[in-house]
Amino acid sequence: MSNMDFGTAIELLKQGKMVRRAGWNGKGMFVFIRPEFTCGLEQFKSIQSVPEVVKDLIKSDLTLRDKSEVKFTHYLSMYNAQGEIMNGWAATQTDTLATDWETVD
């Protein structure tokens, strides 16, 4: 599907699809949703993308709240032209008003 607006692209992202703009200069770039997930404190200890000092603070806070799980909320990510995943991608005003969005197969 091509020639979509941003609203349609967002709905497709929510369905697990990948989208991109035809007008982007970078080759191979696309946006996707990192799904939310919940894990127990033991699994949380092994997550490499969270610094140890942050893990310690979160575990302490969860203990005070009498909780035993950590929830990671979903967010947009982009696979960029350099072959890297950018977490927390945010659309520009140009992106949100563009009508050249398309799905990636």
Short mmCIF file of N, CA, C and O in Angstrom, two decimals:
data_model
loop_
_atom_site.label_atom_id
_atom_site.label_comp_id
_atom_site.label_asym_id
_atom_site.label_seq_id
_atom_site.Cartn_x
_atom_site.Cartn_y
_atom_site.Cartn_z
N MET A 1 0.85 -1.17 0.00
CA MET A 1 0.00 0.00 0.00
C MET A 1 0.89 1.23 0.00
O MET A 1 1.85 1.32 0.76
N SER A 2 0.61 2.19 -0.87
CA SER A 2 1.41 3.42 -0.90
C SER A 2 0.48 4.63 -0.93
O SER A 2 -0.74 4.49 -1.05
N ASN A 3 1.09 5.80 -0.84
CA ASN A 3 0.35 7.07 -0.82
C ASN A 3 -0.64 7.14 0.33
O ASN A 3 -1.80 7.46 0.15
N MET A 4 -0.15 6.83 1.50
CA MET A 4 -0.96 6.89 2.72
C MET A 4 -0.64 8.15 3.49
O MET A 4 0.46 8.69 3.39
N ASP A 5 -1.59 8.55 4.35
CA ASP A 5 -1.28 9.62 5.29
C ASP A 5 -0.72 8.99 6.58
O ASP A 5 -0.69 7.77 6.73
N PHE A 6 -0.28 9.85 7.49
CA PHE A 6 0.36 9.38 8.71
C PHE A 6 -0.60 8.60 9.59
O PHE A 6 -0.21 7.62 10.22
N GLY A 7 -1.86 9.02 9.64
CA GLY A 7 -2.85 8.30 10.46
C GLY A 7 -2.99 6.86 10.02
O GLY A 7 -3.05 5.94 10.86
N THR A 8 -3.04 6.63 8.72
CA THR A 8 -3.12 5.26 8.20
C THR A 8 -1.85 4.50 8.52
O THR A 8 -1.90 3.32 8.90
N ALA A 9 -0.71 5.16 8.39
CA ALA A 9 0.57 4.51 8.72
C ALA A 9 0.60 4.08 10.18
O ALA A 9 1.04 2.97 10.51
N ILE A 10 0.10 4.93 11.07
CA ILE A 10 0.06 4.59 12.51
C ILE A 10 -0.82 3.36 12.74
O ILE A 10 -0.46 2.46 13.50
N GLU A 11 -1.98 3.33 12.10
CA GLU A 11 -2.87 2.17 12.26
C GLU A 11 -2.18 0.89 11.78
O GLU A 11 -2.31 -0.17 12.42
N LEU A 12 -1.44 0.95 10.70
CA LEU A 12 -0.71 -0.22 10.22
C LEU A 12 0.41 -0.62 11.18
O LEU A 12 0.65 -1.81 11.39
N LEU A 13 1.08 0.37 11.76
CA LEU A 13 2.10 0.07 12.77
C LEU A 13 1.49 -0.69 13.94
O LEU A 13 2.07 -1.65 14.44
N LYS A 14 0.30 -0.27 14.37
CA LYS A 14 -0.39 -0.94 15.47
C LYS A 14 -0.73 -2.39 15.14
O LYS A 14 -0.88 -3.21 16.03
N GLN A 15 -0.85 -2.69 13.85
CA GLN A 15 -1.13 -4.06 13.41
C GLN A 15 0.15 -4.88 13.23
O GLN A 15 0.10 -6.01 12.78
N GLY A 16 1.29 -4.27 13.54
CA GLY A 16 2.56 -4.99 13.43
C GLY A 16 3.28 -4.81 12.11
O GLY A 16 4.28 -5.48 11.85
N LYS A 17 2.79 -3.91 11.26
CA LYS A 17 3.43 -3.66 9.97
C LYS A 17 4.60 -2.70 10.14
O LYS A 17 4.73 -2.01 11.14
N MET A 18 5.45 -2.65 9.13
CA MET A 18 6.54 -1.68 9.06
C MET A 18 6.17 -0.67 7.99
O MET A 18 5.60 -1.03 6.95
N VAL A 19 6.51 0.60 8.22
CA VAL A 19 6.18 1.66 7.26
C VAL A 19 7.39 2.55 7.02
O VAL A 19 8.33 2.59 7.83
N ARG A 20 7.35 3.25 5.90
CA ARG A 20 8.39 4.22 5.56
C ARG A 20 7.77 5.29 4.67
O ARG A 20 6.66 5.12 4.17
N ARG A 21 8.52 6.35 4.49
CA ARG A 21 8.11 7.38 3.55
C ARG A 21 8.85 7.19 2.24
O ARG A 21 10.06 6.97 2.23
N ALA A 22 8.15 7.29 1.14
CA ALA A 22 8.78 7.19 -0.17
C ALA A 22 9.78 8.33 -0.36
O ALA A 22 10.79 8.17 -1.05
N GLY A 23 9.54 9.47 0.29
CA GLY A 23 10.40 10.64 0.14
C GLY A 23 11.65 10.66 1.00
O GLY A 23 12.43 11.61 0.92
N TRP A 24 11.85 9.65 1.85
CA TRP A 24 13.07 9.63 2.65
C TRP A 24 14.28 9.36 1.77
O TRP A 24 14.25 8.50 0.90
N ASN A 25 15.37 10.06 2.05
CA ASN A 25 16.60 9.90 1.26
C ASN A 25 17.36 8.63 1.63
O ASN A 25 18.02 8.04 0.79
N GLY A 26 17.31 8.24 2.89
CA GLY A 26 18.07 7.07 3.34
C GLY A 26 17.51 5.77 2.80
O GLY A 26 16.31 5.54 2.83
N LYS A 27 18.39 4.93 2.30
CA LYS A 27 17.95 3.64 1.76
C LYS A 27 17.70 2.64 2.87
O LYS A 27 18.47 2.57 3.83
N GLY A 28 16.64 1.87 2.76
CA GLY A 28 16.35 0.79 3.69
C GLY A 28 15.74 1.22 5.01
O GLY A 28 15.57 0.40 5.90
N MET A 29 15.43 2.50 5.17
CA MET A 29 14.87 2.99 6.43
C MET A 29 13.40 2.59 6.57
O MET A 29 12.67 2.57 5.59
N PHE A 30 12.99 2.28 7.80
CA PHE A 30 11.58 2.03 8.07
C PHE A 30 11.31 2.20 9.56
O PHE A 30 12.23 2.23 10.39
N VAL A 31 10.04 2.33 9.89
CA VAL A 31 9.59 2.52 11.27
C VAL A 31 8.78 1.29 11.67
O VAL A 31 8.06 0.71 10.84
N PHE A 32 8.89 0.90 12.93
CA PHE A 32 8.11 -0.21 13.47
C PHE A 32 7.82 0.05 14.94
O PHE A 32 8.43 0.92 15.55
N ILE A 33 6.89 -0.70 15.49
CA ILE A 33 6.57 -0.58 16.92
C ILE A 33 7.28 -1.67 17.69
O ILE A 33 7.20 -2.85 17.34
N ARG A 34 8.00 -1.24 18.73
CA ARG A 34 8.53 -2.21 19.69
C ARG A 34 7.39 -2.52 20.64
O ARG A 34 6.89 -1.62 21.32
N PRO A 35 6.93 -3.75 20.70
CA PRO A 35 5.78 -4.06 21.54
C PRO A 35 6.09 -3.95 23.03
O PRO A 35 7.25 -4.07 23.44
N GLU A 36 5.05 -3.70 23.79
CA GLU A 36 5.23 -3.66 25.25
C GLU A 36 5.49 -5.07 25.75
O GLU A 36 5.13 -6.05 25.10
N PHE A 37 6.17 -5.14 26.87
CA PHE A 37 6.36 -6.45 27.48
C PHE A 37 6.61 -6.28 28.97
O PHE A 37 7.06 -5.23 29.44
N THR A 38 6.24 -7.31 29.72
CA THR A 38 6.39 -7.30 31.16
C THR A 38 7.27 -8.48 31.55
O THR A 38 7.16 -9.56 30.99
N CYS A 39 8.16 -8.22 32.51
CA CYS A 39 9.03 -9.30 32.96
C CYS A 39 9.16 -9.25 34.48
O CYS A 39 8.95 -8.20 35.10
N GLY A 40 9.50 -10.37 35.05
CA GLY A 40 9.75 -10.46 36.48
C GLY A 40 11.11 -9.85 36.82
O GLY A 40 11.93 -9.59 35.93
N LEU A 41 11.34 -9.63 38.10
CA LEU A 41 12.58 -9.00 38.53
C LEU A 41 13.82 -9.81 38.17
O LEU A 41 14.87 -9.25 37.85
N GLU A 42 13.72 -11.13 38.20
CA GLU A 42 14.87 -11.96 37.84
C GLU A 42 15.25 -11.76 36.37
O GLU A 42 16.42 -11.62 36.04
N GLN A 43 14.26 -11.75 35.48
CA GLN A 43 14.54 -11.52 34.07
C GLN A 43 15.03 -10.09 33.85
O GLN A 43 15.92 -9.85 33.04
N PHE A 44 14.48 -9.15 34.60
CA PHE A 44 14.87 -7.74 34.49
C PHE A 44 16.36 -7.56 34.77
O PHE A 44 17.04 -6.77 34.12
N LYS A 45 16.89 -8.35 35.71
CA LYS A 45 18.32 -8.26 36.06
C LYS A 45 19.22 -8.53 34.85
O LYS A 45 20.32 -8.03 34.78
N SER A 46 18.75 -9.36 33.91
CA SER A 46 19.59 -9.77 32.78
C SER A 46 19.43 -8.88 31.55
O SER A 46 20.12 -9.09 30.55
N ILE A 47 18.59 -7.88 31.59
CA ILE A 47 18.40 -7.01 30.43
C ILE A 47 19.60 -6.07 30.30
O ILE A 47 19.88 -5.28 31.19
N GLN A 48 20.29 -6.21 29.20
CA GLN A 48 21.55 -5.48 29.01
C GLN A 48 21.36 -4.01 28.68
O GLN A 48 22.28 -3.21 28.87
N SER A 49 20.20 -3.62 28.17
CA SER A 49 20.01 -2.23 27.74
C SER A 49 19.67 -1.28 28.89
O SER A 49 19.49 -0.09 28.66
N VAL A 50 19.58 -1.80 30.10
CA VAL A 50 19.31 -0.97 31.27
C VAL A 50 20.55 -0.98 32.16
O VAL A 50 20.98 -2.04 32.60
N PRO A 51 21.15 0.19 32.42
CA PRO A 51 22.34 0.24 33.27
C PRO A 51 22.05 -0.31 34.68
O PRO A 51 20.94 -0.17 35.19
N GLU A 52 23.07 -0.89 35.30
CA GLU A 52 22.91 -1.50 36.62
C GLU A 52 22.41 -0.51 37.67
O GLU A 52 21.56 -0.85 38.49
N VAL A 53 22.91 0.72 37.64
CA VAL A 53 22.48 1.70 38.62
C VAL A 53 20.98 2.00 38.47
O VAL A 53 20.28 2.21 39.45
N VAL A 54 20.48 1.98 37.25
CA VAL A 54 19.05 2.19 37.00
C VAL A 54 18.26 0.98 37.48
O VAL A 54 17.20 1.12 38.10
N LYS A 55 18.76 -0.21 37.19
CA LYS A 55 18.10 -1.43 37.65
C LYS A 55 17.96 -1.43 39.17
O LYS A 55 16.89 -1.76 39.70
N ASP A 56 19.02 -1.05 39.86
CA ASP A 56 18.99 -1.02 41.33
C ASP A 56 17.91 -0.07 41.84
O ASP A 56 17.16 -0.40 42.76
N LEU A 57 17.83 1.10 41.22
CA LEU A 57 16.84 2.09 41.65
C LEU A 57 15.42 1.60 41.37
O LEU A 57 14.53 1.72 42.22
N ILE A 58 15.21 1.01 40.21
CA ILE A 58 13.88 0.51 39.85
C ILE A 58 13.48 -0.64 40.76
O ILE A 58 12.35 -0.70 41.24
N LYS A 59 14.42 -1.57 41.01
CA LYS A 59 14.10 -2.70 41.90
C LYS A 59 13.74 -2.21 43.29
O LYS A 59 12.82 -2.71 43.92
N SER A 60 14.44 -1.21 43.77
CA SER A 60 14.15 -0.64 45.08
C SER A 60 12.76 -0.01 45.11
O SER A 60 11.98 -0.21 46.04
N ASP A 61 12.44 0.74 44.05
CA ASP A 61 11.13 1.39 43.96
C ASP A 61 10.01 0.36 43.88
O ASP A 61 8.98 0.49 44.54
N LEU A 62 10.21 -0.69 43.07
CA LEU A 62 9.19 -1.73 42.94
C LEU A 62 8.96 -2.45 44.27
O LEU A 62 7.83 -2.81 44.61
N THR A 63 10.03 -2.66 45.02
CA THR A 63 9.92 -3.29 46.33
C THR A 63 9.06 -2.43 47.26
O THR A 63 8.18 -2.94 47.96
N LEU A 64 9.30 -1.13 47.23
CA LEU A 64 8.48 -0.21 48.04
C LEU A 64 7.02 -0.24 47.62
O LEU A 64 6.13 -0.07 48.43
N ARG A 65 6.76 -0.46 46.34
CA ARG A 65 5.39 -0.50 45.81
C ARG A 65 4.78 -1.90 45.91
O ARG A 65 3.67 -2.12 45.46
N ASP A 66 5.56 -2.86 46.44
CA ASP A 66 5.13 -4.25 46.56
C ASP A 66 4.77 -4.85 45.19
O ASP A 66 3.77 -5.53 45.04
N LYS A 67 5.63 -4.57 44.20
CA LYS A 67 5.44 -5.12 42.85
C LYS A 67 6.62 -6.02 42.52
O LYS A 67 7.73 -5.80 42.99
N SER A 68 6.37 -7.02 41.68
CA SER A 68 7.44 -7.95 41.33
C SER A 68 7.67 -8.03 39.82
O SER A 68 8.36 -8.93 39.35
N GLU A 69 7.10 -7.10 39.07
CA GLU A 69 7.27 -7.10 37.62
C GLU A 69 7.62 -5.70 37.13
O GLU A 69 7.26 -4.70 37.74
N VAL A 70 8.30 -5.67 35.99
CA VAL A 70 8.63 -4.42 35.32
C VAL A 70 7.94 -4.42 33.96
O VAL A 70 8.05 -5.39 33.21
N LYS A 71 7.21 -3.35 33.68
CA LYS A 71 6.54 -3.25 32.39
C LYS A 71 7.30 -2.26 31.51
O LYS A 71 7.59 -1.14 31.93
N PHE A 72 7.63 -2.71 30.31
CA PHE A 72 8.21 -1.85 29.28
C PHE A 72 7.07 -1.50 28.32
O PHE A 72 6.46 -2.39 27.74
N THR A 73 6.77 -0.23 28.17
CA THR A 73 5.69 0.18 27.27
C THR A 73 6.16 0.13 25.82
O THR A 73 7.35 0.15 25.54
N HIS A 74 5.20 0.07 24.90
CA HIS A 74 5.55 0.03 23.48
C HIS A 74 5.97 1.43 23.02
O HIS A 74 5.64 2.44 23.65
N TYR A 75 6.75 1.46 21.94
CA TYR A 75 7.22 2.73 21.38
C TYR A 75 7.65 2.52 19.93
O TYR A 75 7.86 1.41 19.48
N LEU A 76 7.75 3.63 19.21
CA LEU A 76 8.18 3.58 17.82
C LEU A 76 9.70 3.51 17.75
O LEU A 76 10.41 4.17 18.50
N SER A 77 10.19 2.72 16.82
CA SER A 77 11.62 2.61 16.53
C SER A 77 11.81 2.75 15.03
O SER A 77 10.90 2.49 14.25
N MET A 78 13.01 3.17 14.66
CA MET A 78 13.34 3.27 13.23
C MET A 78 14.60 2.47 12.95
O MET A 78 15.56 2.51 13.73
N TYR A 79 14.57 1.74 11.85
CA TYR A 79 15.78 1.14 11.30
C TYR A 79 16.33 2.18 10.33
O TYR A 79 15.67 2.53 9.34
N ASN A 80 17.52 2.73 10.62
CA ASN A 80 18.00 3.87 9.84
C ASN A 80 18.94 3.45 8.71
O ASN A 80 19.25 2.27 8.53
N ALA A 81 19.39 4.44 7.96
CA ALA A 81 20.22 4.20 6.78
C ALA A 81 21.60 3.65 7.15
O ALA A 81 22.29 3.09 6.29
N GLN A 82 22.02 3.81 8.40
CA GLN A 82 23.30 3.28 8.85
C GLN A 82 23.20 1.85 9.36
O GLN A 82 24.17 1.27 9.83
N GLY A 83 22.00 1.26 9.29
CA GLY A 83 21.80 -0.11 9.75
C GLY A 83 21.67 -0.22 11.25
O GLY A 83 21.99 -1.25 11.83
N GLU A 84 21.20 0.86 11.90
CA GLU A 84 21.03 0.89 13.36
C GLU A 84 19.55 1.02 13.70
O GLU A 84 18.78 1.61 12.94
N ILE A 85 19.17 0.50 14.86
CA ILE A 85 17.81 0.68 15.35
C ILE A 85 17.81 1.86 16.30
O ILE A 85 18.54 1.87 17.29
N MET A 86 17.00 2.86 15.98
CA MET A 86 16.84 4.04 16.81
C MET A 86 15.57 3.88 17.64
O MET A 86 14.47 3.87 17.08
N ASN A 87 15.72 3.70 18.93
CA ASN A 87 14.56 3.57 19.81
C ASN A 87 13.99 4.94 20.11
O ASN A 87 14.71 5.92 20.26
N GLY A 88 12.69 5.00 20.21
CA GLY A 88 12.03 6.25 20.53
C GLY A 88 11.98 7.22 19.36
O GLY A 88 12.08 8.42 19.55
N TRP A 89 11.80 6.70 18.14
CA TRP A 89 11.72 7.57 16.97
C TRP A 89 10.50 8.47 17.09
O TRP A 89 9.43 8.05 17.53
N ALA A 90 10.66 9.73 16.71
CA ALA A 90 9.55 10.69 16.71
C ALA A 90 9.43 11.30 15.33
O ALA A 90 10.42 11.73 14.73
N ALA A 91 8.22 11.33 14.83
CA ALA A 91 7.95 11.91 13.52
C ALA A 91 8.13 13.43 13.57
O ALA A 91 7.81 14.07 14.56
N THR A 92 8.62 13.98 12.47
CA THR A 92 8.68 15.43 12.33
C THR A 92 7.32 15.95 11.87
O THR A 92 6.44 15.16 11.48
N GLN A 93 7.13 17.25 11.88
CA GLN A 93 5.89 17.82 11.36
C GLN A 93 5.73 17.45 9.88
O GLN A 93 4.62 17.15 9.43
N THR A 94 6.82 17.46 9.14
CA THR A 94 6.76 17.07 7.73
C THR A 94 6.29 15.63 7.58
O THR A 94 5.46 15.32 6.72
N ASP A 95 6.81 14.73 8.44
CA ASP A 95 6.38 13.32 8.40
C ASP A 95 4.89 13.19 8.69
O ASP A 95 4.19 12.43 8.02
N THR A 96 4.41 13.91 9.68
CA THR A 96 3.00 13.76 10.07
C THR A 96 2.03 14.31 9.03
O THR A 96 0.89 13.86 8.95
N LEU A 97 2.48 15.25 8.22
CA LEU A 97 1.62 15.84 7.19
C LEU A 97 1.80 15.21 5.82
O LEU A 97 1.04 15.49 4.89
N ALA A 98 2.80 14.35 5.68
CA ALA A 98 3.11 13.73 4.39
C ALA A 98 2.05 12.70 4.01
O ALA A 98 1.41 12.08 4.85
N THR A 99 1.91 12.51 2.70
CA THR A 99 0.97 11.50 2.19
C THR A 99 1.70 10.46 1.33
O THR A 99 1.09 9.79 0.51
N ASP A 100 3.02 10.33 1.54
CA ASP A 100 3.80 9.35 0.79
C ASP A 100 4.23 8.16 1.63
O ASP A 100 5.22 7.50 1.34
N TRP A 101 3.48 7.87 2.70
CA TRP A 101 3.78 6.70 3.53
C TRP A 101 3.43 5.43 2.77
O TRP A 101 2.49 5.40 1.99
N GLU A 102 4.21 4.39 3.02
CA GLU A 102 3.97 3.09 2.38
C GLU A 102 4.39 1.97 3.31
O GLU A 102 5.18 2.19 4.22
N THR A 103 3.85 0.80 3.10
CA THR A 103 4.23 -0.35 3.91
C THR A 103 5.51 -0.97 3.37
O THR A 103 5.85 -0.81 2.20
N VAL A 104 6.22 -1.66 4.26
CA VAL A 104 7.45 -2.37 3.89
C VAL A 104 7.12 -3.86 3.95
O VAL A 104 6.60 -4.34 4.95
N ASP A 105 7.44 -4.57 2.89
CA ASP A 105 7.17 -6.01 2.85
C ASP A 105 8.36 -6.79 3.34
O ASP A 105 9.48 -6.43 3.18
#
